Amino acid sequence: MIEHVLLLHGFPAKAQFEINVKVDDATILQIYNALETGKKIFEGIQTNASTGILTYKKEQRADGKFVETFEDYHPYIFQQALQLLYHSYPSFSAAVDEFYAKQETQKLEQKALNIEKEAIKKLNNVKKDQEARILALEEAKRQQEIMGERIVLNESLIERALMVMRTMIASRSDWSAIEQLWKQAVQSGDETATRIVKLELESNQFVMRLGDPFNEEEPLVDVKIDIALNAYQNSRKYFVDKKAADVKKGKTIQAQAKAIKNAQAKAKDTIDLVRIKTDVVKSRKQFWFEKFVWFISSEDYIVIAGRDAQQNEMVVKRYLRPGDIYVHADLRGAASVVIRNKNVNNEIPPKTLIEAAQLAICYSGAWDSKVISNAWWVHHDQVTRTAPTGEYLPSGSFMIRGKKNFLPPSQLVLGFALLFKLDEDSIKRHEGERNQFNNGEEETPKQEDDENEDEICGEEEDGAEDEENEEEEEMQFPDVNVPINTLSLADTQEEYSILEIGAKANRPAQLVRPETRKYLEDKHQVEDLTTKLKREQAAAARQKKKQKLIKKKYADQDEEEREQRMQILGSRGQPKNVPEKKEEQPVVEQKPRKETKRDTMPKNPSQEGGDEGVTDENVVMIDDVVEENVLQTLTGRPLEEDTLLFALPVVAPYNTLTTYKYKVKLTPGTGKRGKAVKSALELFMRTTAAAPREVALMKALIGDDSASRNVPGKVKVSAPQLHAK
């Protein structure tokens, strides 16, 4: 503001007293008027609706497009802003919103622009270096040619100098003596000696300063003369060097073209990669399930699991909805897995259950120990935070009520694959790509299961062959085929188990002998009873003492006086002989809810109060329609005519990825996750069927830590032609 009003009143841009501003009464008056103007502008901004100004700078990219970067925002068009580029907005709030809305995007664009500049700078440096080498070779060639010509033009002079030097060396004179004789000859004015500039007897050479006898204007040139060679031989040596410099120059020019071509290709790849990454970041919005370990099952269900103890707890507390299935394994560090059901009336298919179980096993201690185990699943309403009588649930722990449905042992085999985000026009080409089990054709409610079971029982009486087939089918999925309505809990004795999946779940287990455990349980039970009895006795004593004090204080008070005092205090209850009116309750119209088998399951009395952590109030509600739309925009089999926005890495059980175009197998090993993902991406990019857009999106994933975030720590990658070049 001050700078603005000073500029308005004629002060220079960088005003300094005694330098470009005089100190006198006129200057002081001018400053006073400027401040008064600033005060009026400030008051106008406060009282009236002000416009918004965004100043920005514009920089050009390599492709000719301009990148705008906002610098500052103002509620007024200041004088100094007129010298800058700026955008106007109807209000200051709109300008501020625009500034911060595009701040992150502009930072990415600026970073990409800086990388482009650096790549172009490296390319220019390569060009300059190659040009400098060629110029140096050209200059060396010219110098060699001049030296050879000067030797030819001064042949007689050089021969005399060679004769003198050879004579002194032949006389076995000392080098210092020879040098002394040369200096004496120079002082006496000998023409041959004066042309010698320097003696290099250790290399059997001397330097002569030769000119052009036919053109005295040409500058003198210092030429090394080899004492072992005559004048023509010395000249020939320089012409040979000139020819070698010419050949080297030609090779350098060829190498220059190749080096510049490689530098241009590298710069282009760098620029294209940074632009792709920038475009992906600008258009890519992270899905809600990406913060967990996740995959899309073969039947198109989203399956999520926690990466660590905190996320395991969050998955259960906030993302386990009615109708969902909870999958876990009794292994150290096993992940808590939740299968998101798309329709609460349908059961999760067996294949999805097995895939989720495999995920729970792989993200546990079984991966490092290479031990095959099995997992189990329960319904959402079997997971609770309420402990039974006499039990205590520590923080981060949950209780599983009822029967656990164990699944077959799972192999320690995962896969790393790529999903691609489709644009709106490409989604139609991939409709029905994954099996849709939410339409009721494959999934059957529990009632239909019961009817099918009855039909099967009737057919079993016809022969022993059907009975054998039935037994074989039951052996394949012994737990999955159990009817849901048989999972009801006993009325007298309840089956339950406690899971510690919070931050304290990773502590080592303490082994306690059975007799010690029995002693501790009895001791705790006695202590609990004693504590409860003491509390009841103390409460009774306090109540008795309180009643005694009240009776003593109001001993002289009759009933009429008590009524009057209660009216004064405003705490009088219902008046006598007045009929009690029922409070009118607002009528809320409720939509009829379709009753399902799950709704008719017997509830635990202890579940009816408020299970901390798994109540509906804490669950993050995500629109099922939105979730389904997200799945439809992701494909593992992109087509040539598809428009792909970005690539999304996914780690899932390998059998889930059979239809994916890009996939590798992951098994327990010793490799690091980052190197494994890099090898997989390089393999994908070498695939002959990879389209240019797909390769570009894969390149954007190289170096991205989020690509390897869900890969287990120690891993081995397996795929055909993995290490081929």
XYZ file of C-alpha atoms in Angstrom:
725
model
C 0.000 0.000 0.000
C 2.752 2.470 0.979
C 4.708 1.711 -2.167
C 1.542 2.230 -4.209
C 0.740 5.685 -2.797
C 4.374 6.804 -3.027
C 4.445 5.858 -6.697
C 1.142 7.692 -7.217
C 2.625 10.897 -5.785
C 5.678 10.891 -8.000
C 8.318 9.140 -5.909
C 10.719 6.838 -7.770
C 10.429 3.068 -7.439
C 13.364 2.763 -5.016
C 13.232 6.054 -3.195
C 16.085 6.860 -0.781
C 16.714 10.122 1.033
C 19.771 12.086 -0.035
C 20.213 9.766 -3.017
C 17.215 10.253 -5.292
C 14.880 12.141 -2.920
C 15.578 15.572 -1.438
C 14.879 16.199 2.240
C 12.823 19.389 2.395
C 9.378 20.653 3.395
C 7.905 19.923 -0.027
C 8.983 16.277 0.200
C 7.495 15.930 3.689
C 4.201 17.423 2.486
C 4.261 15.074 -0.478
C 4.741 12.079 1.834
C 1.890 13.308 4.067
C -0.465 13.556 1.089
C 0.575 10.082 -0.036
C -0.242 8.614 3.381
C -3.621 10.360 3.405
C -4.372 8.810 0.021
C -3.374 5.402 1.359
C -5.683 5.844 4.350
C -8.638 6.586 2.063
C -7.867 3.564 -0.119
C -7.628 1.334 2.951
C -10.959 2.567 4.312
C -12.558 2.021 0.914
C -11.291 -1.565 0.817
C -12.755 -2.191 4.277
C -16.188 -0.707 3.588
C -16.782 -1.482 -0.086
C -16.627 -4.707 -2.069
C -13.111 -4.941 -3.449
C -11.900 -6.642 -6.580
C -9.307 -9.393 -6.538
C -5.955 -9.249 -8.292
C -3.628 -12.207 -8.907
C -0.130 -11.412 -10.136
C 1.655 -14.175 -12.018
C 4.693 -14.926 -14.131
C 4.623 -16.702 -17.467
C 7.311 -19.114 -18.675
C 7.505 -20.976 -21.962
C 7.941 -24.743 -22.167
C 9.965 -26.593 -24.776
C 6.834 -27.322 -26.820
C 5.926 -23.631 -27.001
C 3.159 -23.702 -24.398
C 3.206 -21.230 -21.532
C 3.071 -22.079 -17.838
C 1.541 -19.572 -15.443
C 2.638 -19.411 -11.814
C 0.738 -17.230 -9.356
C 2.954 -14.991 -7.232
C 0.645 -12.950 -4.983
C -2.941 -11.768 -4.488
C -4.213 -8.263 -3.646
C -7.592 -6.640 -2.934
C -6.682 -3.611 -5.046
C -4.846 -2.841 -8.292
C -1.672 -1.337 -6.879
C 0.562 0.839 -8.991
C 3.490 -1.582 -8.859
C 1.226 -4.423 -10.056
C 0.581 -2.569 -13.315
C 4.133 -3.420 -14.352
C 3.422 -7.141 -13.831
C 1.103 -9.690 -15.404
C -2.122 -10.055 -13.449
C -5.642 -11.498 -13.547
C -8.684 -9.634 -12.245
C -11.521 -11.270 -10.289
C -14.896 -9.881 -9.193
C -14.020 -10.261 -5.502
C -10.977 -10.674 -3.306
C -12.337 -13.983 -1.974
C -12.544 -15.364 -5.508
C -8.919 -14.395 -6.119
C -7.768 -16.078 -2.895
C -9.761 -19.221 -3.712
C -8.233 -19.373 -7.184
C -4.729 -18.841 -5.781
C -4.880 -21.721 -3.306
C -6.970 -24.002 -5.527
C -4.240 -24.038 -8.181
C -1.254 -23.777 -5.854
C -0.396 -27.495 -5.779
C -0.977 -27.893 -9.513
C 1.225 -24.923 -10.313
C 3.955 -26.279 -8.041
C 3.922 -29.499 -10.040
C 3.981 -27.590 -13.329
C 6.841 -25.424 -12.080
C 8.771 -28.504 -10.977
C 8.178 -30.105 -14.369
C 9.296 -26.903 -16.083
C 12.507 -26.839 -14.031
C 13.227 -30.449 -14.978
C 12.619 -29.567 -18.634
C 15.016 -26.637 -18.362
C 17.631 -28.863 -16.732
C 17.256 -31.468 -19.488
C 17.549 -28.815 -22.212
C 20.547 -27.314 -20.419
C 22.285 -30.703 -20.392
C 21.524 -31.102 -24.098
C 22.980 -27.666 -24.863
C 26.059 -28.490 -22.781
C 26.587 -31.658 -24.820
C 26.295 -29.650 -28.034
C 28.741 -27.006 -26.789
C 31.212 -29.667 -25.652
C 31.119 -31.407 -29.019
C 31.511 -28.110 -30.874
C 34.460 -27.173 -28.649
C 36.154 -30.502 -29.410
C 35.733 -30.017 -33.150
C 37.091 -26.468 -32.964
C 40.081 -27.704 -30.946
C 40.825 -30.402 -33.532
C 40.421 -27.872 -36.339
C 42.877 -25.528 -34.634
C 45.347 -28.381 -34.000
C 45.144 -29.387 -37.659
C 45.816 -25.813 -38.780
C 48.782 -25.438 -36.404
C 50.341 -28.721 -37.562
C 50.034 -27.605 -41.169
C 51.610 -24.190 -40.479
C 54.545 -25.770 -38.580
C 55.214 -28.238 -41.388
C 55.160 -25.445 -43.972
C 57.491 -23.196 -41.901
C 60.046 -26.013 -41.656
C 59.996 -26.404 -45.453
C 60.362 -22.646 -45.986
C 63.303 -22.417 -43.518
C 65.059 -25.640 -44.521
C 68.620 -24.233 -44.777
C 68.362 -22.402 -41.449
C 67.103 -25.527 -39.697
C 69.828 -27.708 -41.232
C 72.543 -25.324 -39.936
C 71.022 -25.394 -36.473
C 70.873 -29.207 -36.572
C 74.533 -29.386 -37.624
C 75.659 -27.158 -34.746
C 73.619 -29.085 -32.177
C 74.799 -32.472 -33.423
C 78.454 -31.287 -33.371
C 78.228 -30.130 -29.743
C 76.475 -33.331 -28.688
C 79.039 -35.448 -30.562
C 81.860 -33.705 -28.684
C 80.291 -35.103 -25.516
C 79.862 -31.661 -24.107
C 77.792 -31.275 -20.957
C 74.201 -30.019 -21.441
C 74.925 -26.999 -19.325
C 78.014 -26.278 -21.432
C 75.997 -26.565 -24.634
C 73.399 -24.164 -23.219
C 76.161 -21.722 -22.218
C 77.648 -21.803 -25.720
C 74.161 -21.171 -27.191
C 73.666 -18.092 -25.005
C 77.090 -16.726 -25.995
C 76.228 -17.166 -29.683
C 72.952 -15.313 -29.160
C 74.800 -12.429 -27.513
C 77.256 -12.303 -30.416
C 74.319 -11.971 -32.862
C 74.532 -15.316 -34.640
C 71.431 -15.635 -36.878
C 70.994 -19.349 -36.317
C 71.392 -19.064 -32.540
C 68.946 -16.170 -32.293
C 66.231 -18.274 -33.988
C 66.569 -20.966 -31.297
C 64.149 -20.155 -28.463
C 64.618 -23.060 -26.088
C 66.740 -26.172 -25.678
C 65.022 -29.442 -24.662
C 68.044 -31.732 -24.747
C 66.449 -34.247 -22.343
C 63.988 -35.085 -25.158
C 66.606 -34.542 -27.903
C 64.738 -31.491 -29.217
C 65.018 -27.723 -29.453
C 62.493 -25.010 -30.308
C 63.004 -22.565 -33.188
C 60.964 -19.433 -33.924
C 60.310 -19.520 -37.660
C 58.683 -16.989 -39.952
C 57.595 -16.850 -43.569
C 60.539 -15.580 -45.644
C 58.165 -14.636 -48.474
C 55.680 -12.745 -46.254
C 57.204 -10.872 -43.355
C 53.756 -9.800 -42.088
C 52.920 -13.373 -41.061
C 53.455 -13.972 -37.335
C 56.389 -16.050 -36.114
C 55.634 -19.615 -35.010
C 57.525 -21.692 -32.427
C 58.323 -25.129 -33.887
C 59.899 -28.113 -32.139
C 62.765 -29.658 -34.088
C 63.900 -33.241 -33.497
C 67.712 -33.427 -33.547
C 67.617 -37.034 -34.805
C 65.687 -36.023 -37.942
C 66.565 -33.720 -40.817
C 64.425 -30.779 -41.909
C 62.224 -32.718 -44.339
C 61.678 -35.534 -41.849
C 60.632 -33.017 -39.210
C 58.262 -31.428 -41.716
C 56.830 -34.828 -42.654
C 56.124 -35.585 -38.990
C 53.974 -32.450 -38.699
C 52.084 -33.221 -41.889
C 51.384 -36.756 -40.587
C 50.062 -35.231 -37.362
C 47.923 -32.875 -39.426
C 46.433 -35.817 -41.317
C 45.765 -37.660 -38.022
C 44.032 -34.559 -36.632
C 41.904 -34.413 -39.771
C 40.875 -38.074 -39.362
C 40.154 -37.521 -35.667
C 38.036 -34.524 -36.552
C 35.921 -36.624 -38.919
C 35.404 -39.291 -36.267
C 34.540 -36.633 -33.719
C 31.927 -35.172 -36.059
C 30.367 -38.613 -36.438
C 30.492 -39.178 -32.687
C 29.077 -35.701 -32.162
C 26.002 -36.517 -34.228
C 25.490 -39.711 -32.245
C 26.108 -38.029 -28.872
C 23.721 -35.184 -29.677
C 21.120 -37.664 -30.901
C 21.412 -39.671 -27.669
C 21.281 -36.501 -25.581
C 18.211 -35.318 -27.483
C 16.505 -38.682 -26.985
C 17.355 -38.649 -23.285
C 16.122 -35.076 -22.921
C 12.932 -35.941 -24.803
C 12.332 -38.979 -22.583
C 12.910 -36.874 -19.469
C 10.563 -34.138 -20.669
C 7.882 -36.617 -21.775
C 8.137 -38.510 -18.487
C 7.848 -35.406 -16.344
C 4.886 -34.182 -18.404
C 3.157 -37.540 -18.057
C 3.770 -37.555 -14.308
C 2.453 -34.006 -14.052
C -0.659 -34.823 -16.086
C -1.252 -37.982 -14.029
C -0.924 -36.133 -10.735
C -3.253 -33.384 -11.971
C -5.919 -35.838 -13.147
C -5.378 -38.579 -10.569
C -7.485 -38.543 -7.455
C -6.494 -41.152 -4.914
C -9.170 -43.738 -4.220
C -10.248 -44.259 -0.628
C -9.048 -47.880 -0.541
C -5.485 -47.076 -1.662
C -4.398 -46.249 1.875
C -4.835 -49.953 2.678
C -3.664 -53.187 1.112
C -6.389 -53.827 -1.450
C -7.416 -55.720 -4.544
C -10.518 -56.419 -6.633
C -11.609 -60.034 -6.373
C -12.476 -62.270 -9.307
C -16.155 -61.589 -8.626
C -15.662 -57.806 -8.558
C -15.625 -57.237 -4.781
C -13.287 -54.742 -3.145
C -11.137 -56.409 -0.493
C -9.128 -54.247 1.915
C -6.596 -55.123 4.615
C -4.464 -53.173 7.053
C -0.771 -52.606 6.420
C 0.115 -52.378 10.097
C -1.449 -52.731 13.532
C -3.030 -49.263 13.445
C -4.613 -49.873 10.038
C -5.829 -53.320 11.105
C -7.714 -51.642 13.915
C -9.044 -48.920 11.595
C -10.284 -51.461 9.037
C -12.464 -53.118 11.674
C -13.597 -49.979 13.462
C -14.438 -47.786 10.495
C -14.846 -49.908 7.352
C -16.651 -53.062 8.517
C -20.272 -52.474 7.461
C -23.398 -54.593 7.840
C -23.199 -57.380 5.282
C -19.396 -57.320 5.063
C -17.198 -60.295 5.881
C -14.230 -60.187 8.247
C -11.308 -62.510 7.388
C -8.345 -63.184 9.659
C -5.767 -65.847 10.460
C -4.439 -67.066 13.793
C -0.880 -66.095 12.865
C 1.548 -63.509 14.149
C 1.092 -60.209 12.315
C -1.818 -61.460 10.204
C -3.732 -58.692 8.452
C -7.354 -57.894 9.212
C -9.187 -58.322 5.910
C -12.635 -56.944 5.103
C -14.639 -57.986 2.043
C -16.945 -55.152 1.019
C -20.340 -56.620 0.171
C -22.263 -54.846 -2.583
C -25.635 -56.213 -1.511
C -26.427 -57.094 2.088
C -28.996 -59.667 0.890
C -26.372 -61.705 -0.989
C -23.633 -63.906 0.375
C -19.991 -63.461 -0.567
C -18.992 -66.152 -3.122
C -16.537 -68.867 -2.022
C -13.864 -67.825 -4.500
C -13.707 -64.310 -3.070
C -13.526 -65.748 0.455
C -10.569 -67.929 -0.524
C -8.802 -65.006 -2.212
C -9.278 -62.834 0.875
C -7.995 -65.665 3.072
C -4.899 -65.959 0.896
C -4.290 -62.241 1.344
C -4.567 -62.559 5.136
C -2.063 -65.447 5.165
C 0.447 -63.714 2.857
C 0.427 -60.530 4.951
C 1.435 -62.347 8.129
C 4.446 -64.023 9.671
C 3.798 -67.019 7.416
C 5.363 -65.105 4.494
C 8.785 -64.850 6.157
C 8.650 -68.320 7.707
C 7.279 -69.850 4.461
C 4.648 -71.836 6.339
C 1.328 -72.667 4.675
C -1.652 -72.107 6.955
C -5.366 -71.382 6.758
C -7.578 -68.426 7.632
C -11.155 -68.071 8.837
C -14.067 -65.719 8.236
C -17.005 -64.404 10.247
C -19.900 -62.034 9.653
C -19.680 -58.408 10.638
C -22.029 -58.860 13.603
C -19.720 -61.451 15.131
C -17.010 -58.811 15.636
C -17.621 -56.791 18.794
C -15.906 -54.570 21.335
C -18.064 -55.702 24.261
C -16.371 -58.177 26.592
C -18.322 -60.951 28.323
C -18.856 -60.903 32.058
C -15.577 -61.215 33.916
C -13.414 -60.528 30.849
C -11.432 -57.430 29.894
C -10.664 -56.197 26.387
C -7.493 -54.103 26.117
C -7.295 -51.168 23.728
C -7.091 -52.237 20.095
C -8.649 -55.660 20.753
C -11.857 -57.164 19.408
C -13.931 -60.174 20.295
C -15.180 -62.759 17.827
C -18.475 -64.285 18.973
C -19.732 -67.537 17.609
C -18.214 -70.022 15.241
C -15.224 -69.267 13.017
C -15.559 -70.592 9.469
C -12.157 -71.976 8.557
C -11.081 -72.009 4.924
C -8.682 -74.386 3.117
C -4.933 -73.699 3.521
C -3.680 -70.948 1.207
C -0.523 -70.897 -0.887
C 1.995 -68.108 -0.335
C 1.634 -66.746 -3.862
C 0.810 -63.145 -4.700
C 0.909 -61.207 -7.924
C 1.890 -57.695 -8.955
C -0.216 -56.277 -11.769
C -1.422 -53.038 -13.316
C -4.914 -51.622 -13.541
C -5.631 -48.744 -15.906
C -8.084 -45.897 -15.354
C -10.446 -45.469 -18.295
C -12.100 -42.304 -19.493
C -15.867 -42.053 -19.842
C -15.932 -43.106 -23.510
C -13.886 -46.273 -22.916
C -15.926 -47.661 -20.008
C -18.638 -49.122 -22.263
C -16.120 -51.371 -24.021
C -15.326 -53.087 -20.715
C -18.816 -53.709 -19.369
C -19.070 -57.188 -17.855
C -15.308 -57.646 -18.000
C -15.229 -59.049 -14.479
C -17.884 -61.505 -13.360
C -20.808 -59.614 -11.898
C -22.155 -61.509 -8.893
C -24.371 -58.803 -7.528
C -27.276 -59.475 -9.892
C -28.440 -62.595 -8.084
C -27.575 -65.088 -10.851
C -24.590 -66.629 -9.110
C -25.162 -65.463 -5.566
C -28.190 -66.987 -3.920
C -29.774 -65.934 -0.660
C -29.868 -68.341 2.221
C -33.395 -69.482 1.476
C -32.371 -70.641 -1.982
C -29.428 -72.502 -0.446
C -31.828 -74.374 1.793
C -34.026 -75.337 -1.154
C -31.026 -76.575 -3.131
C -29.905 -78.637 -0.172
C -33.302 -80.275 -0.013
C -33.150 -81.161 -3.691
C -29.693 -82.635 -3.295
C -30.860 -84.735 -0.345
C -33.672 -86.142 -2.472
C -31.298 -87.079 -5.240
C -28.900 -88.825 -2.891
C -31.370 -91.658 -2.404
C -31.171 -92.569 -6.094
C -27.639 -93.963 -5.981
C -24.222 -94.046 -4.349
C -22.540 -92.170 -7.207
C -24.299 -88.908 -6.392
C -23.385 -89.353 -2.750
C -19.687 -89.664 -3.623
C -19.830 -86.536 -5.784
C -21.530 -84.679 -2.945
C -18.789 -85.726 -0.515
C -16.080 -84.601 -2.959
C -17.689 -81.173 -3.316
C -17.936 -80.801 0.437
C -14.237 -81.686 0.800
C -13.293 -78.849 -1.584
C -14.988 -76.173 0.513
C -15.692 -77.801 3.894
C -16.417 -74.533 5.695
C -17.776 -72.322 2.969
C -20.703 -74.600 2.166
C -21.974 -74.607 5.765
C -25.467 -73.038 5.755
C -25.432 -69.629 7.380
C -28.423 -70.337 9.586
C -26.467 -73.026 11.412
C -24.101 -70.442 12.857
C -26.506 -69.419 15.622
C -24.940 -69.323 19.071
C -25.930 -71.560 21.946
C -28.213 -70.058 24.549
C -26.438 -71.514 27.543
C -22.736 -71.330 26.691
C -21.334 -68.804 24.241
C -18.262 -69.444 22.100
C -15.926 -66.478 21.736
C -12.285 -65.534 21.184
C -10.328 -62.316 21.660
C -8.226 -60.712 18.911
C -5.562 -58.138 19.628
C -5.073 -56.345 16.314
C -4.147 -52.914 17.594
C -0.731 -51.411 18.217
C -0.089 -53.812 21.113
C -0.768 -56.912 19.066
C 2.835 -57.327 17.902
C 4.279 -57.909 21.360
C 5.648 -61.441 21.907
C 3.295 -63.920 23.527
C 4.027 -64.970 27.092
C 3.837 -68.678 27.827
C 1.906 -69.424 31.033
C 1.469 -72.852 32.535
C -2.136 -74.110 32.846
C -1.960 -74.372 36.634
C -0.569 -70.825 36.845
C -3.321 -69.526 34.570
C -5.975 -71.279 36.720
C -4.481 -69.803 39.876
C -4.395 -66.289 38.370
C -7.994 -66.579 37.153
C -9.216 -67.675 40.604
C -7.170 -64.931 42.235
C -8.574 -62.244 39.916
C -12.104 -63.549 40.467
C -11.721 -63.365 44.250
C -10.181 -59.889 43.991
C -13.044 -58.713 41.764
C -15.661 -60.035 44.200
C -13.872 -58.462 47.172
C -13.569 -55.116 45.402
C -17.233 -55.203 44.365
C -18.335 -56.032 47.938
C -16.255 -53.201 49.384
C -17.706 -50.736 46.885
C -21.265 -51.783 47.726
C -20.601 -51.481 51.467
C -19.033 -48.033 51.033
C -21.966 -46.851 48.888
C -24.474 -48.113 51.466
C -22.609 -46.348 54.271
C -22.543 -43.080 52.326
C -26.255 -43.309 51.556
C -27.086 -44.045 55.194
C -25.036 -41.097 56.386
C -26.661 -38.810 53.820
C -30.176 -39.810 54.886
C -29.238 -39.229 58.507
C -28.016 -35.683 57.763
C -31.160 -34.866 55.756
C -33.405 -36.137 58.510
C -31.557 -34.063 61.088
C -31.618 -30.886 58.971
C -35.338 -31.007 58.085
C -36.639 -32.526 61.335
C -38.818 -29.466 62.149
C -40.198 -29.029 58.608
C -43.776 -30.107 57.907
C -45.218 -31.209 54.555
C -46.830 -27.833 53.716
C -43.593 -25.939 54.266
C -41.740 -28.456 52.122
C -44.219 -27.932 49.245
C -43.779 -24.148 49.418
C -40.003 -24.393 49.379
C -40.105 -26.757 46.405
C -42.294 -24.287 44.464
C -39.851 -21.466 45.195
C -36.940 -23.577 43.979
C -38.880 -24.528 40.826
C -38.163 -28.217 41.296
C -41.659 -29.327 42.174
C -42.666 -32.598 40.571
C -46.026 -33.591 39.139
C -48.940 -31.846 40.954
C -51.247 -34.097 42.870
C -54.541 -35.258 41.375
C -53.488 -34.061 37.890
C -53.748 -36.722 35.220
C -50.367 -37.412 33.659
C -50.271 -36.458 29.989
C -48.242 -38.437 27.578
C -45.755 -36.440 25.588
C -46.711 -36.288 21.966
C -44.074 -37.990 19.863
C -43.486 -36.873 16.272
C -44.566 -39.445 13.755
C -41.677 -40.551 11.583
C -42.552 -42.382 8.423
C -40.205 -45.311 7.993
C -39.763 -47.203 4.787
C -40.492 -50.920 5.048
C -37.258 -52.855 5.358
C -36.926 -56.212 3.727
C -36.182 -58.832 6.350
C -33.352 -61.203 5.600
C -32.062 -64.329 7.217
C -29.234 -62.374 8.770
C -31.732 -60.098 10.490
C -33.408 -63.096 12.122
C -30.193 -64.459 13.595
C -30.233 -64.566 17.398
C -28.530 -61.568 18.952
C -26.283 -61.640 21.973
C -27.625 -59.642 24.912
C -24.177 -58.218 25.400
C -24.205 -56.883 21.854
C -27.214 -54.714 22.403
C -25.630 -51.886 24.287
C -23.021 -50.119 22.320
C -20.082 -51.962 20.936
C -17.305 -49.495 21.025
C -15.482 -49.279 17.714
C -17.846 -51.231 15.461
C -21.071 -49.251 15.852
C -22.692 -47.602 12.855
C -21.757 -44.175 14.210
C -18.045 -44.903 13.714
C -18.284 -46.617 10.338
C -17.204 -44.579 7.312
C -20.150 -44.762 4.938
C -19.136 -44.898 1.280
C -21.844 -44.809 -1.365
C -22.170 -48.254 -2.929
C -23.067 -46.694 -6.283
C -19.920 -44.572 -6.228
C -17.871 -47.615 -5.248
C -19.360 -49.639 -8.096
C -18.700 -46.825 -10.579
C -15.072 -46.717 -9.479
C -14.655 -50.427 -10.222
C -16.133 -49.979 -13.697
C -13.487 -47.381 -14.570
C -10.592 -49.759 -13.779
C -9.473 -52.477 -16.169
C -6.620 -54.957 -16.271
C -7.082 -55.588 -20.009
C -6.753 -52.275 -21.872
C -7.633 -52.149 -25.558
C -5.860 -50.234 -28.317
C -8.761 -47.826 -28.780
C -9.047 -47.051 -25.048
C -8.077 -43.686 -23.620
C -6.024 -44.401 -20.499
C -5.625 -41.760 -17.803
C -3.151 -43.435 -15.436
C -1.853 -46.816 -14.268
C -2.682 -48.184 -10.830
C -0.414 -50.897 -9.305
C -2.177 -53.663 -7.417
C -0.933 -56.589 -5.317
C -3.384 -59.486 -5.092
C -3.540 -63.288 -4.922
C -2.072 -64.517 -8.186
C -5.177 -66.482 -9.206
C -7.133 -63.220 -9.138
C -4.892 -61.753 -11.849
C -5.273 -64.462 -14.499
C -7.060 -62.125 -16.929
C -4.740 -59.146 -16.431
C -2.525 -58.079 -19.325
C 0.475 -57.169 -17.165
C 1.276 -59.370 -14.167
C 4.150 -61.158 -12.435
C 4.188 -63.737 -9.654
C 5.461 -62.876 -6.169
C 6.662 -65.547 -3.738
C 8.690 -65.394 -0.506
C 12.325 -64.660 -1.242
C 15.201 -62.335 -0.393
C 14.721 -59.474 -2.861
C 13.747 -55.934 -1.975
C 10.308 -54.665 -2.910
C 11.530 -51.590 -4.825
C 13.862 -53.631 -7.021
C 11.142 -56.232 -7.577
C 8.641 -53.625 -8.779
C 11.241 -51.995 -11.021
C 12.043 -55.367 -12.630
C 8.340 -56.026 -13.156
C 7.730 -52.630 -14.758
C 10.751 -53.040 -17.042
C 9.384 -56.424 -18.101
C 5.980 -54.892 -18.829
C 7.567 -52.149 -20.945
C 9.538 -54.725 -22.971
C 6.358 -56.581 -23.868
C 5.709 -56.421 -27.596
C 1.973 -56.016 -27.018
C 2.484 -52.884 -24.913
C 0.966 -49.782 -26.494
C 2.926 -46.486 -26.397
C 0.446 -44.898 -23.986
C 0.664 -47.911 -21.669
C 4.471 -47.764 -21.701
C 4.380 -44.046 -20.936
C 2.100 -44.611 -17.940
C 4.382 -47.411 -16.727
C 7.397 -45.106 -16.916
C 5.546 -42.678 -14.676
C 5.458 -45.399 -11.986
C 9.225 -45.996 -11.947
C 10.682 -44.362 -8.872
C 7.250 -43.900 -7.302
C 7.300 -45.334 -3.777
C 3.552 -45.909 -3.818
C 3.995 -48.536 -6.564
C 5.852 -50.889 -4.196
C 4.034 -49.928 -1.006
C 1.863 -53.073 -0.852
C 4.565 -55.563 -1.881
C 5.804 -57.774 1.003
C 9.259 -56.975 2.343
C 11.225 -60.014 1.127
C 10.036 -61.200 -2.242
C 10.982 -63.158 -5.337
C 9.632 -62.155 -8.756
C 8.812 -64.837 -11.318
C 7.752 -64.281 -14.921
C 8.770 -65.440 -18.414
C 11.596 -63.368 -19.946
C 11.977 -61.420 -16.702
C 15.699 -60.725 -17.097
C 15.812 -60.636 -20.896
C 17.226 -57.519 -22.538
